[in-house]
Every structure is written in structure tokens, then in C-alpha cells.
PDB file of C-alpha atoms in Angstrom:
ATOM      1  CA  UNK T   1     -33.234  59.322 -53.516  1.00  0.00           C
ATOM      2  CA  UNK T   2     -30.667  59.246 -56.233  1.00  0.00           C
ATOM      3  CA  UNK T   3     -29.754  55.777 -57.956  1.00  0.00           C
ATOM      4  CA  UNK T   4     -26.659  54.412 -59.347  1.00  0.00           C
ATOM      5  CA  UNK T   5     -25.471  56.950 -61.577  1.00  0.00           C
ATOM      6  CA  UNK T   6     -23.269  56.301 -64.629  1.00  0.00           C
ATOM      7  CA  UNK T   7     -21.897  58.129 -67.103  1.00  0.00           C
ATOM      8  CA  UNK T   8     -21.481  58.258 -69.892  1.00  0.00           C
ATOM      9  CA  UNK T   9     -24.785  56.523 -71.274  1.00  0.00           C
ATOM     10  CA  UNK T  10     -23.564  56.609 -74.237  1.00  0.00           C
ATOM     11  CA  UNK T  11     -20.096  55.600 -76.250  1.00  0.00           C
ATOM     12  CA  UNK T  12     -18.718  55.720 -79.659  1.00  0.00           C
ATOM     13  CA  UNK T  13     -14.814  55.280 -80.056  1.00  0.00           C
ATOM     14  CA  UNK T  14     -12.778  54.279 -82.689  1.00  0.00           C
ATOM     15  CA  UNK T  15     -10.757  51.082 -82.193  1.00  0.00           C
ATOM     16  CA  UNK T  16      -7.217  51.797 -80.192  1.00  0.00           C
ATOM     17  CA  UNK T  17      -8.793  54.281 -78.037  1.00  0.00           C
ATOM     18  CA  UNK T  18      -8.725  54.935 -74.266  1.00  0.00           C
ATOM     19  CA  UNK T  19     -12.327  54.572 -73.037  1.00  0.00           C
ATOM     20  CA  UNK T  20     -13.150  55.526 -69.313  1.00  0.00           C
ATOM     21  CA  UNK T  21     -16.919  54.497 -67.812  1.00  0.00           C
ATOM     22  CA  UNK T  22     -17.891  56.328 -64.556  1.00  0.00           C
ATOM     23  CA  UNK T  23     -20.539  55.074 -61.713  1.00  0.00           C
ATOM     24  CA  UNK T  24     -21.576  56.986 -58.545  1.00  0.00           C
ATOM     25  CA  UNK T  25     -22.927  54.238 -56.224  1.00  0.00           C
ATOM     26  CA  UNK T  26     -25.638  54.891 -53.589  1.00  0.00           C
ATOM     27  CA  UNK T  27     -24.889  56.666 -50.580  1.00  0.00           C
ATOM     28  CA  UNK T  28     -24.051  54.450 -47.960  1.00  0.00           C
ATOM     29  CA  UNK T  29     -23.554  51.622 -50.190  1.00  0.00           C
ATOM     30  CA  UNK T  30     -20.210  49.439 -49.751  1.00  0.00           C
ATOM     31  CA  UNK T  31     -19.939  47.115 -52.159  1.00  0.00           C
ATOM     32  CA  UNK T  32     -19.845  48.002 -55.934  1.00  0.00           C
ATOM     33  CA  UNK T  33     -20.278  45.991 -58.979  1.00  0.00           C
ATOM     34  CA  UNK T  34     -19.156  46.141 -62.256  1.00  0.00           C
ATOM     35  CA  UNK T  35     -20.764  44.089 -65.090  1.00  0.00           C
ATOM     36  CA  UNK T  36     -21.179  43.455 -68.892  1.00  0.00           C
ATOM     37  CA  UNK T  37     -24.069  42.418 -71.085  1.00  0.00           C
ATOM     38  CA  UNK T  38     -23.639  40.931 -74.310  1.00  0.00           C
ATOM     39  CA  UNK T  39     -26.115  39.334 -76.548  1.00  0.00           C
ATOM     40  CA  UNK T  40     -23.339  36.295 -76.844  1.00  0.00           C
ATOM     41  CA  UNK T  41     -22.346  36.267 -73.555  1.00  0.00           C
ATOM     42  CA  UNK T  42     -25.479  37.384 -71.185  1.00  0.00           C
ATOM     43  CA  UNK T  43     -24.228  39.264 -68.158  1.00  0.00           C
ATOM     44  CA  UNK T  44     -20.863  38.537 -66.879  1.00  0.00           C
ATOM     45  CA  UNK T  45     -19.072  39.956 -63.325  1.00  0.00           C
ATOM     46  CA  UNK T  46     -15.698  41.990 -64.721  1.00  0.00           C
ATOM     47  CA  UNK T  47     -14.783  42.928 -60.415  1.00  0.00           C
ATOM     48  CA  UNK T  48     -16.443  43.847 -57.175  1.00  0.00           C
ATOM     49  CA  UNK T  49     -15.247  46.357 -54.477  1.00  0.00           C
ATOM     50  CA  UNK T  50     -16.253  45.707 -50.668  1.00  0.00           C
ATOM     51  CA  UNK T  51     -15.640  49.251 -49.003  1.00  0.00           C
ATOM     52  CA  UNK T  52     -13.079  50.291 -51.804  1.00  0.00           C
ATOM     53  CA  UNK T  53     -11.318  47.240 -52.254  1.00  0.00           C
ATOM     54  CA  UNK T  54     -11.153  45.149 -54.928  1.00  0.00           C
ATOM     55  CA  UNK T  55     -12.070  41.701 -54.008  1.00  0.00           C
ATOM     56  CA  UNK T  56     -12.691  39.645 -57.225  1.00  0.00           C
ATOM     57  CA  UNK T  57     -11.559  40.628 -60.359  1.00  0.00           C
ATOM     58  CA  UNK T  58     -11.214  37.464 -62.349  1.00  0.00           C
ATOM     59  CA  UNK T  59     -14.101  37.971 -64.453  1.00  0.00           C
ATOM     60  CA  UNK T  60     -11.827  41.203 -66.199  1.00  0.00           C
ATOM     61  CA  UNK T  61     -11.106  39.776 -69.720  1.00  0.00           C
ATOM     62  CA  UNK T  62      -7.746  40.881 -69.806  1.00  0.00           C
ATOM     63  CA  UNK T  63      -4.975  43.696 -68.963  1.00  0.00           C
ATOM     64  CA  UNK T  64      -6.347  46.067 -71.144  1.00  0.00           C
ATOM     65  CA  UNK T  65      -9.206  46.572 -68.232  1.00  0.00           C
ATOM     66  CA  UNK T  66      -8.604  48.293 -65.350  1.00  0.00           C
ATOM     67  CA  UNK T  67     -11.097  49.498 -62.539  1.00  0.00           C
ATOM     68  CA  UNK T  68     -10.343  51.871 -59.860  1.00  0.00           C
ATOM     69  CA  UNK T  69     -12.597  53.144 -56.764  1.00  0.00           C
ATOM     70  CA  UNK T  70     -10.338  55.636 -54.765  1.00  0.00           C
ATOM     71  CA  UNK T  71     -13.339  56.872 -52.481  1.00  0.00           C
ATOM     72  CA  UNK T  72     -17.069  55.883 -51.334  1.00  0.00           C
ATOM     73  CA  UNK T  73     -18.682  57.408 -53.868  1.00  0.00           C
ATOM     74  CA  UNK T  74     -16.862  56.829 -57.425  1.00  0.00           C
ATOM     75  CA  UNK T  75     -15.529  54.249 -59.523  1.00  0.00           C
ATOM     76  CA  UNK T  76     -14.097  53.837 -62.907  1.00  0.00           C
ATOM     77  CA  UNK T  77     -13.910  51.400 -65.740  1.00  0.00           C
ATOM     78  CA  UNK T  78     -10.901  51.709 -68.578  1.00  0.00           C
ATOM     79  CA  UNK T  79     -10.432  50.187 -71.411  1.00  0.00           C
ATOM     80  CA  UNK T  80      -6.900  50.578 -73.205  1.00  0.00           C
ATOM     81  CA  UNK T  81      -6.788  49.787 -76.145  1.00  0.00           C
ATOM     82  CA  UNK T  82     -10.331  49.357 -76.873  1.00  0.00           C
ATOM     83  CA  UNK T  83     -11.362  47.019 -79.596  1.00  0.00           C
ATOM     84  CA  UNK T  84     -14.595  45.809 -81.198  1.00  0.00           C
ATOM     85  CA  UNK T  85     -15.197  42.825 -79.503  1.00  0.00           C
ATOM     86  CA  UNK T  86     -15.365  45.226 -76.459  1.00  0.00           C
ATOM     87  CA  UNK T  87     -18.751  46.698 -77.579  1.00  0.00           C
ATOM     88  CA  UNK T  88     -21.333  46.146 -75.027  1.00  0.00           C
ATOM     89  CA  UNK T  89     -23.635  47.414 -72.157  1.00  0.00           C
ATOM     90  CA  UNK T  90     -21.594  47.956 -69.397  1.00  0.00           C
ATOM     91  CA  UNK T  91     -23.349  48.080 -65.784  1.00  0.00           C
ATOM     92  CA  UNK T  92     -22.820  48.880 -62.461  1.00  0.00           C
ATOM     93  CA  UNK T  93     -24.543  47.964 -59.175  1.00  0.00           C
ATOM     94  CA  UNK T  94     -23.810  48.738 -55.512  1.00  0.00           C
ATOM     95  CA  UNK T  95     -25.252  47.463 -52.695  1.00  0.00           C
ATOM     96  CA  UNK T  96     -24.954  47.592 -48.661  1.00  0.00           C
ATOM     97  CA  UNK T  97     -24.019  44.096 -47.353  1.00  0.00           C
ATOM     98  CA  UNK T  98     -24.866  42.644 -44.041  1.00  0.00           C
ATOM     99  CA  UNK T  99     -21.942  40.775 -42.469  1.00  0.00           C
ATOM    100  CA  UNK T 100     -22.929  37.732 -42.667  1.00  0.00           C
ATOM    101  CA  UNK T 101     -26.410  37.891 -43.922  1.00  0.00           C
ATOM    102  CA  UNK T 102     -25.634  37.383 -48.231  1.00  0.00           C
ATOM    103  CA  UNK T 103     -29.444  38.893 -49.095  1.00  0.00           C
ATOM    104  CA  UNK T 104     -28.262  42.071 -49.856  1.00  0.00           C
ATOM    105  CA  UNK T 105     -30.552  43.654 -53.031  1.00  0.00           C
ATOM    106  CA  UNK T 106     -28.073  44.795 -55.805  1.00  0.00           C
ATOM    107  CA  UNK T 107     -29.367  48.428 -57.828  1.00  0.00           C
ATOM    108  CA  UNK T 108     -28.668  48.567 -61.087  1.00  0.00           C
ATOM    109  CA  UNK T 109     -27.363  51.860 -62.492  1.00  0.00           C
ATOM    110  CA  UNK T 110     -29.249  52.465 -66.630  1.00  0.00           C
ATOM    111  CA  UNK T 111     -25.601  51.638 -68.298  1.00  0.00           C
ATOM    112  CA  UNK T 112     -23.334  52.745 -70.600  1.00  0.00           C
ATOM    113  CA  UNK T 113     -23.506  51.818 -74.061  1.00  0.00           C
ATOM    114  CA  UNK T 114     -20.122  51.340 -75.719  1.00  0.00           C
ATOM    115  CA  UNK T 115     -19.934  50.850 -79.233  1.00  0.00           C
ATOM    116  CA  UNK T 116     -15.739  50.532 -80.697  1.00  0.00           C
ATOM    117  CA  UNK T 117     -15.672  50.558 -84.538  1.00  0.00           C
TER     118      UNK T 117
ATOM    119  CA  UNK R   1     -18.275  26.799 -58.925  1.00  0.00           C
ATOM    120  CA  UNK R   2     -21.478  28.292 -58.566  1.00  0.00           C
ATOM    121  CA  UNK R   3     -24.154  28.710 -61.544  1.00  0.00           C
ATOM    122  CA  UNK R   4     -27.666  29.116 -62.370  1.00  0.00           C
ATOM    123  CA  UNK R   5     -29.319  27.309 -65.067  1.00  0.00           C
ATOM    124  CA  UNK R   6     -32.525  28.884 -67.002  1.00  0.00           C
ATOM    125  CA  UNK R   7     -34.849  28.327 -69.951  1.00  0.00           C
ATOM    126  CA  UNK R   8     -34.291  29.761 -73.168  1.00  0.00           C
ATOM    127  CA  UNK R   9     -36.448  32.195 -74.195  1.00  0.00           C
ATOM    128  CA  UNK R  10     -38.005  34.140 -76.411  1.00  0.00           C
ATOM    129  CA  UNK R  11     -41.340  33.081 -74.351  1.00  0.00           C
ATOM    130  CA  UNK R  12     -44.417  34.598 -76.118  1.00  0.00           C
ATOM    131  CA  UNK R  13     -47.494  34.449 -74.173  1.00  0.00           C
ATOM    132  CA  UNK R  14     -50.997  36.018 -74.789  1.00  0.00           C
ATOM    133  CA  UNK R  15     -51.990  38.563 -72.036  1.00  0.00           C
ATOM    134  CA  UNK R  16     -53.489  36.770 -69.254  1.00  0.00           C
ATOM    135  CA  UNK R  17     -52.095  33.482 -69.948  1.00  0.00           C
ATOM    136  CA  UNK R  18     -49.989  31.284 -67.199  1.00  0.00           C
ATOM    137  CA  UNK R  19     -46.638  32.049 -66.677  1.00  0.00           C
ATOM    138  CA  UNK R  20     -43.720  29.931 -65.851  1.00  0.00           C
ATOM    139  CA  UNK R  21     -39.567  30.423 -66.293  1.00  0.00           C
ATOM    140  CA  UNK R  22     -37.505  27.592 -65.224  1.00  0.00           C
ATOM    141  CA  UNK R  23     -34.607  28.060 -63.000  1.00  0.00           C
ATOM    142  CA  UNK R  24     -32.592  25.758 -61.463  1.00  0.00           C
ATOM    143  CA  UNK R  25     -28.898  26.121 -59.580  1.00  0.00           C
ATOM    144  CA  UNK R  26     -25.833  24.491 -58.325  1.00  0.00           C
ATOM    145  CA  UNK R  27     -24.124  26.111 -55.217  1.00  0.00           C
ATOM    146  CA  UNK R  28     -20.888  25.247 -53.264  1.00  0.00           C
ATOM    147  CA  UNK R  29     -22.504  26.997 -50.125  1.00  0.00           C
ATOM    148  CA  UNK R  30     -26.329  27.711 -48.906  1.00  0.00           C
ATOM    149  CA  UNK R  31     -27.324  30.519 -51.395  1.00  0.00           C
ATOM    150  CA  UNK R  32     -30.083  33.263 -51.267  1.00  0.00           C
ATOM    151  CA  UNK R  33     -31.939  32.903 -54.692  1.00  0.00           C
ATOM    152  CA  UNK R  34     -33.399  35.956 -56.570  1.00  0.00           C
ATOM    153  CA  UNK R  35     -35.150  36.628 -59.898  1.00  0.00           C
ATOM    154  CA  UNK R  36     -33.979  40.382 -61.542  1.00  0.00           C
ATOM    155  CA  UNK R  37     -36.095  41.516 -64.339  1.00  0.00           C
ATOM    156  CA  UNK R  38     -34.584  44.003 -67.189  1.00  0.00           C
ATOM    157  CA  UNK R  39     -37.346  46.315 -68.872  1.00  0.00           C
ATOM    158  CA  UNK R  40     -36.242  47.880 -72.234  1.00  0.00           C
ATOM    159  CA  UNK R  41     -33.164  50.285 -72.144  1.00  0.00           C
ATOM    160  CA  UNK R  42     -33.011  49.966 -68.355  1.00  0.00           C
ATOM    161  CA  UNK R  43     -31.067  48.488 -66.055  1.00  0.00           C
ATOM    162  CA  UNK R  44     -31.930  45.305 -64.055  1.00  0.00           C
ATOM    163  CA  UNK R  45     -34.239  45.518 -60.908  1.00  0.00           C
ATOM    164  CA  UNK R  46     -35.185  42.968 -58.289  1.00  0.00           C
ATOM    165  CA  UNK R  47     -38.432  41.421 -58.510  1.00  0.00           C
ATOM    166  CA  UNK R  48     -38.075  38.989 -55.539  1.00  0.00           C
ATOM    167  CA  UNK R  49     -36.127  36.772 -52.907  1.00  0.00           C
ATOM    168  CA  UNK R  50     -35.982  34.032 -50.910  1.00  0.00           C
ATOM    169  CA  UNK R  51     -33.149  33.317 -48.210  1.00  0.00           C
ATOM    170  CA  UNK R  52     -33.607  29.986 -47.345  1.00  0.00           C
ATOM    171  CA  UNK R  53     -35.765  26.589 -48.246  1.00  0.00           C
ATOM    172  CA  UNK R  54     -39.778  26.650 -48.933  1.00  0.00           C
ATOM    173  CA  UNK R  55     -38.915  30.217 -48.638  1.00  0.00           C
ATOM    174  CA  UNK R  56     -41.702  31.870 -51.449  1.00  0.00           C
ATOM    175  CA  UNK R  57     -40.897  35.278 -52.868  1.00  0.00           C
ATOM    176  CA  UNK R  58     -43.407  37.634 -54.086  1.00  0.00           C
ATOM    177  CA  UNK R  59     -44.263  40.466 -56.006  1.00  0.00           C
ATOM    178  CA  UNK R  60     -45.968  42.321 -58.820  1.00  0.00           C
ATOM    179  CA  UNK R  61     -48.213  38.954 -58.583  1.00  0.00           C
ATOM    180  CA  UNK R  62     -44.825  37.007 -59.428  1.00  0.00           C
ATOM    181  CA  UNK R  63     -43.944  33.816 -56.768  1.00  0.00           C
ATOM    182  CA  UNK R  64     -41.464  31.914 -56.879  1.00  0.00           C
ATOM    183  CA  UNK R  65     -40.493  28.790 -54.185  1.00  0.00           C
ATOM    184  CA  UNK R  66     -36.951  28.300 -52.905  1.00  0.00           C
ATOM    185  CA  UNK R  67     -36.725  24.369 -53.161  1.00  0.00           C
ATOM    186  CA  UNK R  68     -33.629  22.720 -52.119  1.00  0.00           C
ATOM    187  CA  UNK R  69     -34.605  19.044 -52.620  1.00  0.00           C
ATOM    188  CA  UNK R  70     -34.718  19.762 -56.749  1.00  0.00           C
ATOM    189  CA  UNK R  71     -32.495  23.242 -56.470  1.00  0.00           C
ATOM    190  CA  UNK R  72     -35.209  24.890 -58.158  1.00  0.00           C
ATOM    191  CA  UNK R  73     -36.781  28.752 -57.872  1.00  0.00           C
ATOM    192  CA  UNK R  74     -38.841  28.520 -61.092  1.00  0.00           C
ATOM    193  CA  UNK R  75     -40.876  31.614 -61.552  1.00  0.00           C
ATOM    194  CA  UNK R  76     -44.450  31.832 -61.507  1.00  0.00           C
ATOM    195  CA  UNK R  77     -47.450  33.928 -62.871  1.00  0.00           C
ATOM    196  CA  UNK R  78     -50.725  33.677 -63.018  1.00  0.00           C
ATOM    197  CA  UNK R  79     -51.758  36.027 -65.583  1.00  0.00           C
ATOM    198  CA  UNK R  80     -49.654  37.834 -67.710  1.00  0.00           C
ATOM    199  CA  UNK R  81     -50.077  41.601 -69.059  1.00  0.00           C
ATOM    200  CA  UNK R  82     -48.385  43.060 -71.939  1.00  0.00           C
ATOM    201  CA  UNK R  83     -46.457  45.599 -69.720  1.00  0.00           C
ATOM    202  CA  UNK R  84     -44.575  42.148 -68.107  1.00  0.00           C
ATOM    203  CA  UNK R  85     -42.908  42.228 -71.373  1.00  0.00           C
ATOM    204  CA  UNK R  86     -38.979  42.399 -70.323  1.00  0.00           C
ATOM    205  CA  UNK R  87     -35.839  39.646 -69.704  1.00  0.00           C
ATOM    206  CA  UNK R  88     -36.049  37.934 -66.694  1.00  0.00           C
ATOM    207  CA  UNK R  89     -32.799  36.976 -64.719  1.00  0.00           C
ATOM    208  CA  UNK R  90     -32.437  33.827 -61.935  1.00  0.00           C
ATOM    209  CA  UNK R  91     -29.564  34.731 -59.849  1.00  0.00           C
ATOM    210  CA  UNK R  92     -27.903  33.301 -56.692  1.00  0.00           C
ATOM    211  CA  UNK R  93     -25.688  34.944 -54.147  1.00  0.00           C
ATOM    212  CA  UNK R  94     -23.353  32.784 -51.579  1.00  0.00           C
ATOM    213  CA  UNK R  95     -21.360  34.372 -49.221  1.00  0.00           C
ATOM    214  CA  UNK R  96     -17.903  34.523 -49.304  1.00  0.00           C
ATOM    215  CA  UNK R  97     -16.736  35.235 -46.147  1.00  0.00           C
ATOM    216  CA  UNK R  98     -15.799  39.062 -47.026  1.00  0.00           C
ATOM    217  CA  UNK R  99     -18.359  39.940 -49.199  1.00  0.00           C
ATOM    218  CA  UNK R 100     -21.378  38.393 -51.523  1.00  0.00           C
ATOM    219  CA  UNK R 101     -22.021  38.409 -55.365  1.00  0.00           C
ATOM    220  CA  UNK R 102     -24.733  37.353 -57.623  1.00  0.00           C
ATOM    221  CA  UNK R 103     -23.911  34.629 -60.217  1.00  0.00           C
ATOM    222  CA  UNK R 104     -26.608  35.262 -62.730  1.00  0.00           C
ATOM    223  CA  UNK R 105     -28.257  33.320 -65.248  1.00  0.00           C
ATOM    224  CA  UNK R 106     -28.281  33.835 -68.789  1.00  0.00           C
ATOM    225  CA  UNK R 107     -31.829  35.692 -68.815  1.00  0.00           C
ATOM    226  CA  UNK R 108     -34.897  34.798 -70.553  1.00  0.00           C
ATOM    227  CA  UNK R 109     -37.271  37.074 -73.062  1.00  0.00           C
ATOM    228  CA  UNK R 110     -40.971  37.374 -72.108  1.00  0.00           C
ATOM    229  CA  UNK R 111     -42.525  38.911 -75.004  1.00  0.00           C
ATOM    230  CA  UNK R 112     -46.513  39.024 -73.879  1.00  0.00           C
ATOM    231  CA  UNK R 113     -48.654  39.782 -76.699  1.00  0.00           C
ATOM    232  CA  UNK R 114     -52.574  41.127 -76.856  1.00  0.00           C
TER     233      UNK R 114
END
């Protein structure tokens, strides 16, 4: 079975540029996670989707982020402008919770690397 | 609010030697505890759970014990091999009413050496 796939796995922008990260969750997954992993700031929530809708997005660092998941299967992270300080790993996870168990198993997709000079 | 609390790292060990990463947490609700670990270039993978109190996860010969009396799920191995070389996350997830997440903590560094 396919993972979490993201794209691209690799990023190298100039500062002041849009930048657009991509994740396909699992199938049959409903909730979707979007993270970031410095070496400053360890791994931090940016927003979560439960069935497509965004349900905590106070961990995004400021307007310039934006995150979108208009179907089941696909999700987007922007960044505009992007700066330096937003150079880092960038994850996402989805997962199929159990109302109400919360012991759901999050899968990690491999990440996308951004690097803004 | 919610957070989990773990040892600094780097930890260097000697293959087969003891293992043990501290993790303690502080939760508004009655969480499920997990430890992730985060091999080289990858993304981060469970290694075990535990849902409620005395609860012991396993795997991969890792344990860990949910303890509610000293909110504790330290993690636990006897004997260490090189390939156990990765960062090592202590997570918690509460639920929220509509949906769960993990609050993670800041990772540790096993580096396990011949």
C-alpha cells in the first residue's frame, strides 16, 4: 500500500518567492497533518484537517502560510513570501481517527526539504 | 496546555548496552502516550503505545510503561544495536472532542556505537 506521499522532496527558492508543498494522504485516512522540523525549534503542528476541514491552525507562524485540502486525497502548503527563516523539513501525516477512541497511529510522509536563500 | 518533556540527547551508547530515554508529560485530559522514532532522511514512524495507565508498549525489543502516578512513559531497552541509531520522539495525543493531535516532544539523538 502506498504511504503519505509528498512532493516536492526537495526545495530551493530564492527569498520573496511563492513556494507550494503537496501531500497525498492515505486512502481512507481523515485527518491530515501538517508539520515542521527545525533544528531550533524540534517539530511543531502548523494545522490539522478532520475530513477536509481545518480544525487547528494556530501553530501557522503567520499570514504568509496558507494550507488548503479541497478533497480526500490532497492538500497543500504555501508560503508567500518565503523567507530564510522559513527553511526547514516540512511533514505531513494523516491518519484515520476513531470517534472517540484518541489512539489513532499518525504516518509520516519522507518530507520536503525547503531551503530559501 | 498540553506538553511532553524529554531528555536531551545526543545519547551515545556502545552496542548492547542498556537503554533508557526519559519522558515525562503534563495533560489537561487522559492522554494516549506514544514514542515515534525518526531514522536518517526519513520521516517519523511509531514504535509503540499505550492508551491508558500500567499500560506497557512494545516493540522492536523497546517497552515503555504508561505511569500516571509520576506522568512518566520513559523508554526502555535492553540491548542496543548500532542500527537503533535514530531520534526518538515522546508524544501524547488528547482528544478534543472533534478530532485528536499529537503534542510531541523535542526528540532525543541515540547515536549507538560498535
Amino acid at each position: 500500500d502506498a504511504g503519505v506521499i509528498q512532493s516536492p522532496r526537495h526545495e530551493v527558492t530564492e527569498m520573496g518567492q511563492e513556494v507550494t508543498l503537496r501531500c497525498k494522504p492515505i486512502s481512507g485516512h481523515n485527518s491530515l497533518f501538517w508539520y515542521r522540523q527545525t533544528m531550533m525549534r524540534g517539530l511543531e503542528l502548523l494545522i490539522y484537517f478532520n475530513n477536509n476541514v481545518p480544525i487547528d491552525d494556530s501553530g501557522m507562524p503567520e499570514d504568509r502560510f496558507s494550507a488548503k485540502m479541497p478533497n480526500a486525497s490532497f492538500s497543500t502548503l504555501k508560503i508567500q513570501p518565503s523567507e530564510p527563516r522559513d527553511s526547514a523539513v516540512y511533514f505531513c501525516a494523516s491518519t484515520r481517527w476513531l470517534v472517540p477512541a484518541n489512539t489513532g497511529e499518525l504516518f509520516f510522509g519522507e518530507g520536503s526539504r525547503l531551503t530559501v536563500l | 496546555g498540553d506538553s511532553v518533556t524529554q531528555m536531551e540527547g545526543p545519547v551515545t551508547l556502545s552496542e548492547e548496552a542498556f537503554l533508557t530515554i526519559n519522558c515525562t508529560y503534563t495533560a489537561t485530559g487522559y492522554p494516549s502516550l506514544f514514542w515515534y522514532v525518526q531514522y536518517p532522511g526519513e520521516g517519523l514512524q511509531l514504535l509503540l503505545k499505550a492508551t491508558k495507565a500500567d499500560d506497557k508498549g512494545s516493540n522492536k525489543g523497546f517497552e515503555a510503561t504508561y505511569r500516571k502516578e509520576t506522568t512518566s512513559f520513559h523508554l526502555e531497552k535492553g540491548s542496543v544495536q548500532v542500527s537503533d541509531s535514530a531520534v526518538y520522539f515522546c508524544a501524547l495525543s488528547v482528544w478534543a472532542g472533534t478530532a485528536s493531535k499529537l503534542t510531541f516532544g523535542t526528540g532525543t539523538r541515540l547515536q549507538v556505537t560498535l
